[in-house]
Amino acid sequence: NTDLQVTYTHEEVAFFHLRQTHHFDEFEYPSDQYCKQDLFPKWHLPLKIASIASLLIFIYTFLRDVVHPFVTTNENTFYKIPILVINKVLPVVSITLLALVYLPGILAAGFQLHYGTKYKRFPQWLNGWMLSRKQLGLLSFFFASMHACYSLCYPMRRSYRYKLLNWAYQQVKQKKENAWIEHDVWRMEIYVSLGILGLALLAILAVTSIPSVSHSLTWREFHCIQSKMGYLALLLCTIHALVFAWNKWVDVNQFVWYTPPTFMIAIFLPIIVLLCKSILLLPCLRKKIQKIRCGWDANTEMNKTQMTSRL
Ligand code: HEM
């Protein structure tokens, strides 16, 4: 089946033969030429973006959740660093990377609408960004999976058990029989469920990006999964974060040192992407983009009308 054939560069074929004939493994070095091969070239930019975003969010959360209580009330919350702080960094980076997967598509649609053609080349930076979408998406899935593991281990922590005991003691002291808060129960049921659904969709997206799987799909099937299901995953994850935030939007205590809480930072880019996508889905714009992508060109149309008016 020609569809399943993968095209290799001359260098890759030569390297494959070299490996077959010489049977070198991790204990042997191939010739100099192959040692100079670039390591994971397509991953450089996405990894840089993920590392810088992780570092910035880590510092931000560390200052808000650990340094602030230490400085203001002398409370020691350094125990939060390994799980609670990390589990704020992971989802924020994950959802931001997911939004970055879909943002270039929107910019590209805007570009095509502006120039009225699909034949004008995208700027180099947009082209490079579009080519990194798969890696950005896989990194987003990786961060989301870690976020799910960290979140699910919350009740196992000793700090959580002590807190639970202390809450129970406070409750007894206040002679309260029932600690059930209906809206908090609903909030958690809904956001955890949405998180699981979002992660499941991201897993499907990750599996279909494996070349052997994507090659077995038609263009339409692949496009349907990667685009429609991708946007659905982004939507579910954004609602997951919004429901997690619930009424914290209006809670002034969330604005530590006048800085916005992390969930606001997390949903900023996804909401912009989802809003732009909904605008592009308006019938007038959608039809125009479809026409442009089918080969319609505003410039040639204009030339044609100018020619006929001159005739
Ligand atoms: C099995 C799946 C998931 C579970 C169990 C889960 C659970 C949680 C929990 C417990 C929190 C609250 C964390 C805290 O208290 O600090 C949370 C927050 C959050 N989650 Fe998830 N989640 C899941 C999947 C996802 C996915 C797939 C995404 C997006 C890619 C995501 C994005 C977020 C965001 C942005 C927040 C807000 C973080 C903050 O600002 O504190 N989650 N999730």
Tab-separated table of C-alpha atoms and ligand atoms in Angstrom:
chain	number	residue	atom	x	y	z
A	1	ASN	CA	0.000	0.000	0.000
A	2	THR	CA	1.620	3.230	-1.138
A	3	ASP	CA	-0.273	5.221	1.511
A	4	LEU	CA	1.618	3.388	4.205
A	5	GLN	CA	5.006	3.978	2.674
A	6	VAL	CA	7.172	6.425	4.546
A	7	THR	CA	9.620	8.545	2.599
A	8	TYR	CA	13.105	8.515	4.054
A	9	THR	CA	15.864	10.959	3.231
A	10	HIS	CA	19.055	9.696	1.618
A	11	GLU	CA	20.897	10.120	4.950
A	12	GLU	CA	18.295	8.109	6.867
A	13	VAL	CA	18.502	5.225	4.386
A	14	ALA	CA	22.302	5.255	4.604
A	15	PHE	CA	22.137	5.277	8.387
A	16	PHE	CA	19.649	2.392	8.391
A	17	HIS	CA	21.994	0.304	6.183
A	18	LEU	CA	24.956	1.165	8.378
A	19	ARG	CA	23.035	-0.042	11.438
A	20	GLN	CA	22.031	-3.252	9.654
A	21	THR	CA	25.524	-4.076	8.428
A	22	HIS	CA	27.578	-3.071	11.425
A	23	HIS	CA	25.149	-3.937	14.241
A	24	PHE	CA	26.380	-1.121	16.422
A	25	ASP	CA	24.442	-0.410	19.580
A	26	GLU	CA	24.670	2.006	22.497
A	27	PHE	CA	28.201	0.783	23.322
A	28	GLU	CA	29.625	1.774	19.953
A	29	TYR	CA	29.782	5.096	18.184
A	30	PRO	CA	29.072	5.289	14.465
A	31	SER	CA	31.245	7.424	12.233
A	32	ASP	CA	31.627	11.143	12.949
A	33	GLN	CA	29.026	12.132	10.401
A	34	TYR	CA	26.260	10.401	12.343
A	35	CYS	CA	27.415	11.664	15.729
A	36	LYS	CA	26.771	15.187	14.445
A	37	GLN	CA	23.081	14.423	13.801
A	38	ASP	CA	20.715	16.906	15.410
A	39	LEU	CA	18.840	15.458	18.400
A	40	PHE	CA	15.033	15.705	18.143
A	41	PRO	CA	15.104	18.858	15.961
A	42	LYS	CA	11.300	19.173	15.811
A	43	TRP	CA	11.067	19.159	19.599
A	44	HIS	CA	13.435	22.078	20.260
A	45	LEU	CA	10.881	24.900	20.069
A	46	PRO	CA	7.981	23.090	21.838
A	47	LEU	CA	10.325	21.935	24.632
A	48	LYS	CA	11.683	25.459	25.029
A	49	ILE	CA	8.160	26.896	25.253
A	50	ALA	CA	7.085	24.220	27.773
A	51	SER	CA	10.205	24.676	29.937
A	52	ILE	CA	9.992	28.481	30.010
A	53	ALA	CA	6.241	28.402	30.760
A	54	SER	CA	6.789	25.796	33.526
A	55	LEU	CA	9.554	27.844	35.124
A	56	LEU	CA	7.547	31.088	35.055
A	57	ILE	CA	4.386	29.470	36.469
A	58	PHE	CA	6.451	27.681	39.110
A	59	ILE	CA	8.032	30.946	40.311
A	60	TYR	CA	4.639	32.685	40.210
A	61	THR	CA	2.892	29.958	42.249
A	62	PHE	CA	5.829	29.604	44.635
A	63	LEU	CA	5.692	33.331	45.410
A	64	ARG	CA	1.906	33.324	45.877
A	65	ASP	CA	1.395	30.019	47.718
A	66	VAL	CA	4.615	29.643	49.701
A	67	VAL	CA	6.456	32.950	50.055
A	68	HIS	CA	3.341	35.080	50.663
A	69	PRO	CA	2.055	33.116	53.725
A	70	PHE	CA	5.628	32.907	55.041
A	71	VAL	CA	6.214	36.645	54.754
A	72	THR	CA	2.802	37.859	55.902
A	73	THR	CA	1.799	35.368	58.624
A	74	ASN	CA	5.062	33.459	59.170
A	75	GLU	CA	3.228	30.283	58.134
A	76	ASN	CA	5.468	27.463	56.880
A	77	THR	CA	3.920	26.008	53.714
A	78	PHE	CA	7.075	24.752	52.023
A	79	TYR	CA	5.576	21.233	52.112
A	80	LYS	CA	3.324	22.427	49.243
A	81	ILE	CA	6.192	22.569	46.741
A	82	PRO	CA	6.481	18.901	45.662
A	83	ILE	CA	2.792	18.277	44.954
A	84	LEU	CA	0.492	21.274	45.322
A	85	VAL	CA	2.710	23.834	43.601
A	86	ILE	CA	3.785	21.382	40.899
A	87	ASN	CA	0.147	20.464	40.336
A	88	LYS	CA	-0.639	24.088	39.542
A	89	VAL	CA	2.245	24.319	37.077
A	90	LEU	CA	1.282	21.128	35.196
A	91	PRO	CA	-2.352	21.959	34.282
A	92	VAL	CA	-1.605	25.604	33.463
A	93	VAL	CA	1.223	24.614	31.099
A	94	SER	CA	-0.834	21.766	29.646
A	95	ILE	CA	-3.872	23.880	28.759
A	96	THR	CA	-1.658	26.701	27.455
A	97	LEU	CA	0.194	24.280	25.155
A	98	LEU	CA	-3.149	22.894	23.984
A	99	ALA	CA	-4.324	26.420	23.145
A	100	LEU	CA	-1.035	26.991	21.295
A	101	VAL	CA	-1.860	23.960	19.110
A	102	TYR	CA	-5.031	25.615	17.838
A	103	LEU	CA	-3.963	29.278	17.781
A	104	PRO	CA	-1.842	29.064	14.581
A	105	GLY	CA	-4.790	27.510	12.687
A	106	ILE	CA	-6.881	30.529	13.626
A	107	LEU	CA	-4.115	32.942	12.627
A	108	ALA	CA	-3.751	31.059	9.335
A	109	ALA	CA	-7.510	31.350	8.682
A	110	GLY	CA	-7.295	35.082	9.459
A	111	PHE	CA	-4.346	35.384	7.063
A	112	GLN	CA	-6.245	33.604	4.268
A	113	LEU	CA	-9.338	35.746	4.857
A	114	HIS	CA	-7.250	38.905	4.800
A	115	TYR	CA	-5.471	38.089	1.538
A	116	GLY	CA	-8.449	36.259	0.039
A	117	THR	CA	-6.319	33.411	-1.265
A	118	LYS	CA	-4.701	30.166	-0.183
A	119	TYR	CA	-1.804	30.629	-2.597
A	120	LYS	CA	0.035	33.312	-0.624
A	121	ARG	CA	2.725	31.803	1.593
A	122	PHE	CA	2.327	32.066	5.372
A	123	PRO	CA	5.063	34.022	7.156
A	124	GLN	CA	8.029	31.858	8.204
A	125	TRP	CA	7.214	32.061	11.946
A	126	LEU	CA	3.610	30.906	11.347
A	127	ASN	CA	4.807	28.065	9.143
A	128	GLY	CA	7.270	26.909	11.807
A	129	TRP	CA	4.582	27.154	14.490
A	130	MET	CA	2.126	25.095	12.380
A	131	LEU	CA	4.780	22.409	11.918
A	132	SER	CA	5.302	22.201	15.718
A	133	ARG	CA	1.631	21.576	16.526
A	134	LYS	CA	1.996	17.807	16.903
A	135	GLN	CA	4.841	18.143	19.402
A	136	LEU	CA	2.983	20.885	21.314
A	137	GLY	CA	-0.085	18.633	21.515
A	138	LEU	CA	1.902	15.623	22.715
A	139	LEU	CA	3.612	17.734	25.368
A	140	SER	CA	0.208	19.049	26.453
A	141	PHE	CA	-1.005	15.450	26.822
A	142	PHE	CA	2.113	14.541	28.815
A	143	PHE	CA	1.590	17.450	31.233
A	144	ALA	CA	-2.150	16.692	31.512
A	145	SER	CA	-1.466	13.014	32.336
A	146	MET	CA	0.951	14.040	35.070
A	147	HIS	CA	-1.596	16.553	36.367
A	148	ALA	CA	-4.205	13.753	36.550
A	149	CYS	CA	-1.791	11.491	38.497
A	150	TYR	CA	-0.845	14.284	40.917
A	151	SER	CA	-4.511	15.240	41.407
A	152	LEU	CA	-5.654	11.693	42.055
A	153	CYS	CA	-3.009	11.236	44.741
A	154	TYR	CA	-4.196	14.261	46.772
A	155	PRO	CA	-6.110	12.206	49.385
A	156	MET	CA	-3.123	9.858	49.896
A	157	ARG	CA	-0.913	12.600	51.312
A	158	ARG	CA	-0.145	12.705	55.021
A	159	SER	CA	-0.640	16.496	55.051
A	160	TYR	CA	-4.163	15.950	53.729
A	161	ARG	CA	-4.928	13.365	56.435
A	162	TYR	CA	-3.768	15.763	59.176
A	163	LYS	CA	-5.830	18.565	57.671
A	164	LEU	CA	-8.876	16.287	57.543
A	165	LEU	CA	-8.409	15.361	61.211
A	166	ASN	CA	-8.049	19.027	62.149
A	167	TRP	CA	-11.181	19.968	60.217
A	168	ALA	CA	-13.080	17.152	61.971
A	169	TYR	CA	-11.857	18.401	65.354
A	170	GLN	CA	-12.911	21.982	64.528
A	171	GLN	CA	-16.293	20.676	63.479
A	172	VAL	CA	-16.784	18.811	66.758
A	173	LYS	CA	-15.739	21.926	68.687
A	174	GLN	CA	-18.312	23.971	66.765
A	175	LYS	CA	-20.870	21.199	67.479
A	176	LYS	CA	-21.606	20.859	63.777
A	177	GLU	CA	-23.017	17.454	62.841
A	178	ASN	CA	-22.899	17.684	59.089
A	179	ALA	CA	-20.118	19.302	57.050
A	180	TRP	CA	-21.797	18.637	53.683
A	181	ILE	CA	-21.781	21.699	51.399
A	182	GLU	CA	-24.038	20.927	48.464
A	183	HIS	CA	-22.570	23.365	45.887
A	184	ASP	CA	-18.988	22.318	46.727
A	185	VAL	CA	-19.913	18.674	46.228
A	186	TRP	CA	-21.385	19.446	42.797
A	187	ARG	CA	-18.427	21.615	41.860
A	188	MET	CA	-15.958	18.819	42.492
A	189	GLU	CA	-18.039	16.054	40.888
A	190	ILE	CA	-18.419	18.147	37.742
A	191	TYR	CA	-14.855	19.409	37.349
A	192	VAL	CA	-13.213	16.044	38.006
A	193	SER	CA	-15.563	14.377	35.538
A	194	LEU	CA	-14.812	17.046	32.897
A	195	GLY	CA	-11.070	16.649	33.546
A	196	ILE	CA	-11.286	12.891	32.970
A	197	LEU	CA	-13.260	13.397	29.743
A	198	GLY	CA	-10.766	16.023	28.560
A	199	LEU	CA	-7.847	13.710	29.265
A	200	ALA	CA	-9.560	10.824	27.432
A	201	LEU	CA	-9.979	13.007	24.334
A	202	LEU	CA	-6.343	14.124	24.543
A	203	ALA	CA	-5.343	10.436	24.686
A	204	ILE	CA	-7.294	9.749	21.469
A	205	LEU	CA	-5.615	12.753	19.812
A	206	ALA	CA	-2.194	11.490	20.918
A	207	VAL	CA	-2.845	7.964	19.613
A	208	THR	CA	-4.072	9.227	16.234
A	209	SER	CA	-0.929	11.317	15.848
A	210	ILE	CA	1.201	8.127	15.733
A	211	PRO	CA	2.224	7.816	12.031
A	212	SER	CA	1.052	4.198	11.623
A	213	VAL	CA	-2.394	5.136	12.984
A	214	SER	CA	-2.715	8.439	11.121
A	215	HIS	CA	-1.676	6.757	7.843
A	216	SER	CA	-4.517	4.272	8.237
A	217	LEU	CA	-7.072	7.123	8.363
A	218	THR	CA	-8.442	9.104	5.452
A	219	TRP	CA	-7.703	12.850	5.346
A	220	ARG	CA	-11.293	13.566	6.426
A	221	GLU	CA	-11.160	11.160	9.387
A	222	PHE	CA	-7.807	12.548	10.529
A	223	HIS	CA	-9.028	16.155	10.156
A	224	CYS	CA	-12.243	15.359	12.038
A	225	ILE	CA	-10.344	13.850	14.993
A	226	GLN	CA	-7.499	16.351	15.170
A	227	SER	CA	-9.616	19.447	14.628
A	228	LYS	CA	-13.147	18.832	15.947
A	229	MET	CA	-12.162	16.500	18.795
A	230	GLY	CA	-9.202	18.747	19.611
A	231	TYR	CA	-11.425	21.796	20.012
A	232	LEU	CA	-13.848	19.714	22.076
A	233	ALA	CA	-10.951	18.672	24.351
A	234	LEU	CA	-9.891	22.321	24.699
A	235	LEU	CA	-13.477	23.295	25.512
A	236	LEU	CA	-13.874	20.533	28.126
A	237	CYS	CA	-10.550	21.398	29.781
A	238	THR	CA	-11.478	25.101	29.872
A	239	ILE	CA	-14.863	24.325	31.463
A	240	HIS	CA	-13.006	21.986	33.862
A	241	ALA	CA	-10.841	24.930	35.000
A	242	LEU	CA	-13.837	27.296	35.098
A	243	VAL	CA	-15.879	24.917	37.268
A	244	PHE	CA	-12.827	24.378	39.488
A	245	ALA	CA	-12.665	28.169	39.913
A	246	TRP	CA	-16.466	28.345	40.558
A	247	ASN	CA	-17.084	31.386	42.781
A	248	LYS	CA	-13.390	32.108	43.381
A	249	TRP	CA	-13.637	34.740	40.616
A	250	VAL	CA	-15.267	37.145	43.031
A	251	ASP	CA	-13.175	36.177	46.065
A	252	VAL	CA	-10.741	39.023	46.815
A	253	ASN	CA	-8.530	36.680	48.883
A	254	GLN	CA	-7.540	34.970	45.626
A	255	PHE	CA	-5.700	38.122	44.501
A	256	VAL	CA	-2.566	37.578	46.567
A	257	TRP	CA	-0.237	40.590	46.294
A	258	TYR	CA	-2.670	41.971	43.669
A	259	THR	CA	-1.827	39.080	41.322
A	260	PRO	CA	-4.562	37.021	39.597
A	261	PRO	CA	-4.966	33.347	40.619
A	262	THR	CA	-3.440	30.709	38.324
A	263	PHE	CA	-6.786	29.498	36.959
A	264	MET	CA	-7.325	32.960	35.429
A	265	ILE	CA	-3.928	32.768	33.727
A	266	ALA	CA	-4.695	29.194	32.631
A	267	ILE	CA	-7.932	29.970	30.830
A	268	PHE	CA	-6.847	33.274	29.266
A	269	LEU	CA	-5.379	31.833	26.023
A	270	PRO	CA	-7.913	28.950	25.648
A	271	ILE	CA	-10.816	31.404	25.921
A	272	ILE	CA	-9.303	33.656	23.251
A	273	VAL	CA	-8.796	30.629	20.968
A	274	LEU	CA	-12.330	29.326	21.570
A	275	LEU	CA	-13.862	32.783	21.005
A	276	CYS	CA	-11.936	33.277	17.741
A	277	LYS	CA	-12.955	29.790	16.601
A	278	SER	CA	-16.620	30.522	17.285
A	279	ILE	CA	-16.310	33.751	15.261
A	280	LEU	CA	-14.722	31.803	12.386
A	281	LEU	CA	-17.619	29.334	12.556
A	282	LEU	CA	-20.135	32.094	11.732
A	283	PRO	CA	-21.721	31.082	8.377
A	284	CYS	CA	-20.454	34.142	6.442
A	285	LEU	CA	-16.814	33.565	7.455
A	286	ARG	CA	-16.967	29.767	7.321
A	287	LYS	CA	-18.282	29.791	3.743
A	288	LYS	CA	-15.631	32.293	2.645
A	289	ILE	CA	-12.815	30.203	4.178
A	290	GLN	CA	-14.209	27.055	2.544
A	291	LYS	CA	-14.268	28.841	-0.834
A	292	ILE	CA	-10.691	30.102	-0.395
A	293	ARG	CA	-9.455	26.648	0.631
A	294	CYS	CA	-11.139	25.129	-2.428
A	295	GLY	CA	-9.019	27.411	-4.625
A	296	TRP	CA	-11.090	30.603	-4.935
A	297	ASP	CA	-8.828	33.634	-5.202
A	298	ALA	CA	-10.049	37.163	-4.434
A	299	ASN	CA	-7.246	38.709	-6.524
A	300	THR	CA	-7.997	36.794	-9.733
A	301	GLU	CA	-11.720	37.451	-9.216
A	302	MET	CA	-10.957	41.161	-8.941
A	303	ASN	CA	-8.822	41.080	-12.092
A	304	LYS	CA	-11.622	39.262	-13.913
A	305	THR	CA	-14.239	41.864	-12.931
A	306	GLN	CA	-11.843	44.691	-13.830
A	307	MET	CA	-11.251	43.091	-17.251
A	308	THR	CA	-14.977	42.613	-17.954
A	309	SER	CA	-15.782	46.176	-16.860
A	310	ARG	CA	-13.064	47.476	-19.245
A	311	LEU	CA	-14.461	45.355	-22.102
B	1	HEM	C1	-8.123	12.716	35.033
B	1	HEM	C2	-8.156	13.967	34.660
B	1	HEM	C3	-8.094	15.162	35.571
B	1	HEM	C4	-8.270	15.285	36.926
B	1	HEM	C5	-8.594	14.191	37.932
B	1	HEM	C6	-8.083	16.675	37.267
B	1	HEM	C7	-8.172	17.197	38.543
B	1	HEM	C8	-7.939	18.488	38.896
B	1	HEM	C9	-7.899	18.998	40.224
B	1	HEM	C10	-8.079	18.142	41.487
B	1	HEM	C11	-7.661	20.317	40.150
B	1	HEM	C12	-7.544	21.285	41.323
B	1	HEM	C13	-6.069	21.433	41.640
B	1	HEM	C14	-5.824	22.240	42.873
B	1	HEM	O1	-6.563	22.075	43.829
B	1	HEM	O2	-4.870	23.013	42.859
B	1	HEM	C15	-7.562	20.683	38.766
B	1	HEM	C16	-7.323	21.938	38.304
B	1	HEM	C17	-7.069	22.233	36.995
B	1	HEM	N1	-7.030	21.344	35.944
B	1	HEM	FE1	-7.411	19.396	36.034
B	1	HEM	N2	-7.778	17.371	36.127
B	1	HEM	C18	-7.777	16.491	35.073
B	1	HEM	C19	-7.502	16.783	33.747
B	1	HEM	C20	-7.178	18.027	33.290
B	1	HEM	C21	-6.839	18.323	31.925
B	1	HEM	C22	-6.820	17.302	30.788
B	1	HEM	C23	-6.559	19.657	31.864
B	1	HEM	C24	-6.135	20.511	30.700
B	1	HEM	C25	-5.293	20.190	29.793
B	1	HEM	C26	-6.721	20.205	33.191
B	1	HEM	C27	-6.537	21.538	33.532
B	1	HEM	C28	-6.715	22.053	34.798
B	1	HEM	C29	-6.547	23.457	35.120
B	1	HEM	C30	-6.151	24.563	34.160
B	1	HEM	C31	-6.769	23.576	36.507
B	1	HEM	C32	-6.711	24.866	37.337
B	1	HEM	C33	-5.314	24.918	37.989
B	1	HEM	C34	-5.168	26.074	38.933
B	1	HEM	O3	-5.106	27.196	38.491
B	1	HEM	O4	-5.100	25.840	40.126
B	1	HEM	N3	-7.082	19.178	34.040
B	1	HEM	N4	-7.726	19.546	38.001
